[in-house]
PDB file of C-alpha atoms in Angstrom:
ATOM      1  CA  MET A  14      32.579  69.588-116.061  1.00 93.00           C
ATOM      2  CA  ALA A  15      30.349  66.917-114.573  1.00 92.00           C
ATOM      3  CA  SER A  16      30.665  65.008-111.311  1.00 89.00           C
ATOM      4  CA  ARG A  17      28.307  63.304-108.710  1.00 88.00           C
ATOM      5  CA  SER A  18      29.048  66.056-106.202  1.00 92.00           C
ATOM      6  CA  GLU A  19      28.429  69.640-107.321  1.00 94.00           C
ATOM      7  CA  ASP A  20      30.137  71.054-104.273  1.00 97.00           C
ATOM      8  CA  LYS A  21      33.349  69.290-104.881  1.00 94.00           C
ATOM      9  CA  LEU A  22      33.102  70.127-108.376  1.00 95.00           C
ATOM     10  CA  HIS A  23      32.691  73.834-107.603  1.00 97.00           C
ATOM     11  CA  LYS A  24      35.832  73.762-105.221  1.00 97.00           C
ATOM     12  CA  LEU A  25      37.902  71.774-108.006  1.00 96.00           C
ATOM     13  CA  ARG A  26      36.889  74.607-110.775  1.00 96.00           C
ATOM     14  CA  LYS A  27      37.883  77.324-108.497  1.00 97.00           C
ATOM     15  CA  GLU A  28      41.060  75.723-107.634  1.00 97.00           C
ATOM     16  CA  LEU A  29      41.758  75.166-111.473  1.00 97.00           C
ATOM     17  CA  ALA A  30      40.901  78.971-112.150  1.00 97.00           C
ATOM     18  CA  ASP A  31      43.079  80.009-109.168  1.00 97.00           C
ATOM     19  CA  THR A  32      46.078  77.857-110.273  1.00 97.00           C
ATOM     20  CA  TYR A  33      45.894  77.661-114.145  1.00 97.00           C
ATOM     21  CA  CYS A  34      43.308  79.010-116.052  1.00 96.00           C
ATOM     22  CA  PRO A  35      40.580  81.744-114.569  1.00 96.00           C
ATOM     23  CA  THR A  36      38.401  81.379-117.821  1.00 97.00           C
ATOM     24  CA  ILE A  37      37.600  77.834-116.482  1.00 96.00           C
ATOM     25  CA  GLN A  38      35.075  79.579-114.206  1.00 96.00           C
ATOM     26  CA  SER A  39      32.683  79.998-117.322  1.00 96.00           C
ATOM     27  CA  VAL A  40      32.672  76.160-117.693  1.00 94.00           C
ATOM     28  CA  PRO A  41      29.327  74.946-116.586  1.00 95.00           C
ATOM     29  CA  ILE A  42      28.998  72.417-113.834  1.00 96.00           C
ATOM     30  CA  LEU A  43      26.788  69.489-114.423  1.00 95.00           C
ATOM     31  CA  THR A  44      25.880  66.623-112.138  1.00 94.00           C
ATOM     32  CA  ALA A  45      24.910  62.830-112.744  1.00 91.00           C
ATOM     33  CA  GLU A  46      24.549  59.801-110.783  1.00 87.00           C
ATOM     34  CA  VAL A  47      26.415  56.787-112.548  1.00 82.00           C
ATOM     35  CA  ASN A  48      23.677  54.295-111.281  1.00 84.00           C
ATOM     36  CA  ASP A  49      20.851  56.464-112.421  1.00 90.00           C
ATOM     37  CA  PRO A  50      20.086  56.249-116.161  1.00 88.00           C
ATOM     38  CA  LYS A  51      17.949  59.050-116.532  1.00 93.00           C
ATOM     39  CA  SER A  52      20.587  61.221-114.696  1.00 91.00           C
ATOM     40  CA  LEU A  53      23.211  60.006-117.124  1.00 89.00           C
ATOM     41  CA  ASP A  54      20.897  60.671-120.091  1.00 91.00           C
ATOM     42  CA  ARG A  55      20.293  64.204-119.029  1.00 92.00           C
ATOM     43  CA  LEU A  56      24.043  64.647-118.762  1.00 90.00           C
ATOM     44  CA  VAL A  57      25.297  63.101-122.080  1.00 88.00           C
ATOM     45  CA  LYS A  58      22.462  65.264-123.838  1.00 92.00           C
ATOM     46  CA  GLN A  59      24.370  68.454-122.783  1.00 92.00           C
ATOM     47  CA  CYS A  60      28.080  67.436-123.861  1.00 89.00           C
ATOM     48  CA  ASP A  61      30.167  67.152-126.871  1.00 90.00           C
ATOM     49  CA  VAL A  62      32.564  65.277-125.262  1.00 88.00           C
ATOM     50  CA  ILE A  63      32.850  62.806-122.218  1.00 82.00           C
ATOM     51  CA  ILE A  64      36.108  61.808-120.571  1.00 81.00           C
ATOM     52  CA  SER A  65      35.493  59.465-117.578  1.00 77.00           C
ATOM     53  CA  THR A  66      38.422  59.524-114.905  1.00 78.00           C
ATOM     54  CA  ALA A  67      36.288  57.834-112.123  1.00 72.00           C
ATOM     55  CA  GLY A  68      37.370  53.989-111.368  1.00 71.00           C
ATOM     56  CA  PRO A  69      37.379  51.342-111.106  1.00 75.00           C
ATOM     57  CA  PHE A  70      36.406  51.797-114.664  1.00 71.00           C
ATOM     58  CA  TRP A  71      34.716  48.178-115.108  1.00 70.00           C
ATOM     59  CA  THR A  72      32.180  49.152-112.349  1.00 72.00           C
ATOM     60  CA  ILE A  73      31.576  53.012-112.912  1.00 70.00           C
ATOM     61  CA  GLY A  74      32.842  53.750-116.584  1.00 71.00           C
ATOM     62  CA  ILE A  75      30.503  51.140-118.360  1.00 72.00           C
ATOM     63  CA  PRO A  76      27.142  52.692-117.358  1.00 70.00           C
ATOM     64  CA  VAL A  77      28.501  55.962-118.982  1.00 70.00           C
ATOM     65  CA  VAL A  78      29.732  54.626-122.324  1.00 71.00           C
ATOM     66  CA  SER A  79      26.855  52.720-122.698  1.00 71.00           C
ATOM     67  CA  PHE A  80      25.079  55.968-123.710  1.00 65.00           C
TER      68      PHE A  80
END
């Protein structure tokens, strides 16, 4: 799981674990800043799949898929 905010992602992962799937707690949390190419590069090198749900896509999604 990745996000710009590690704190928010920890909260979301806990909520998902409590509500749906306790094993999600073992999923690593990664952070990246969409306007920081080095940050995105580090992120994509650690991932097999990237699903971007942030929007608006034309401003936030394009930098991510360019990798």
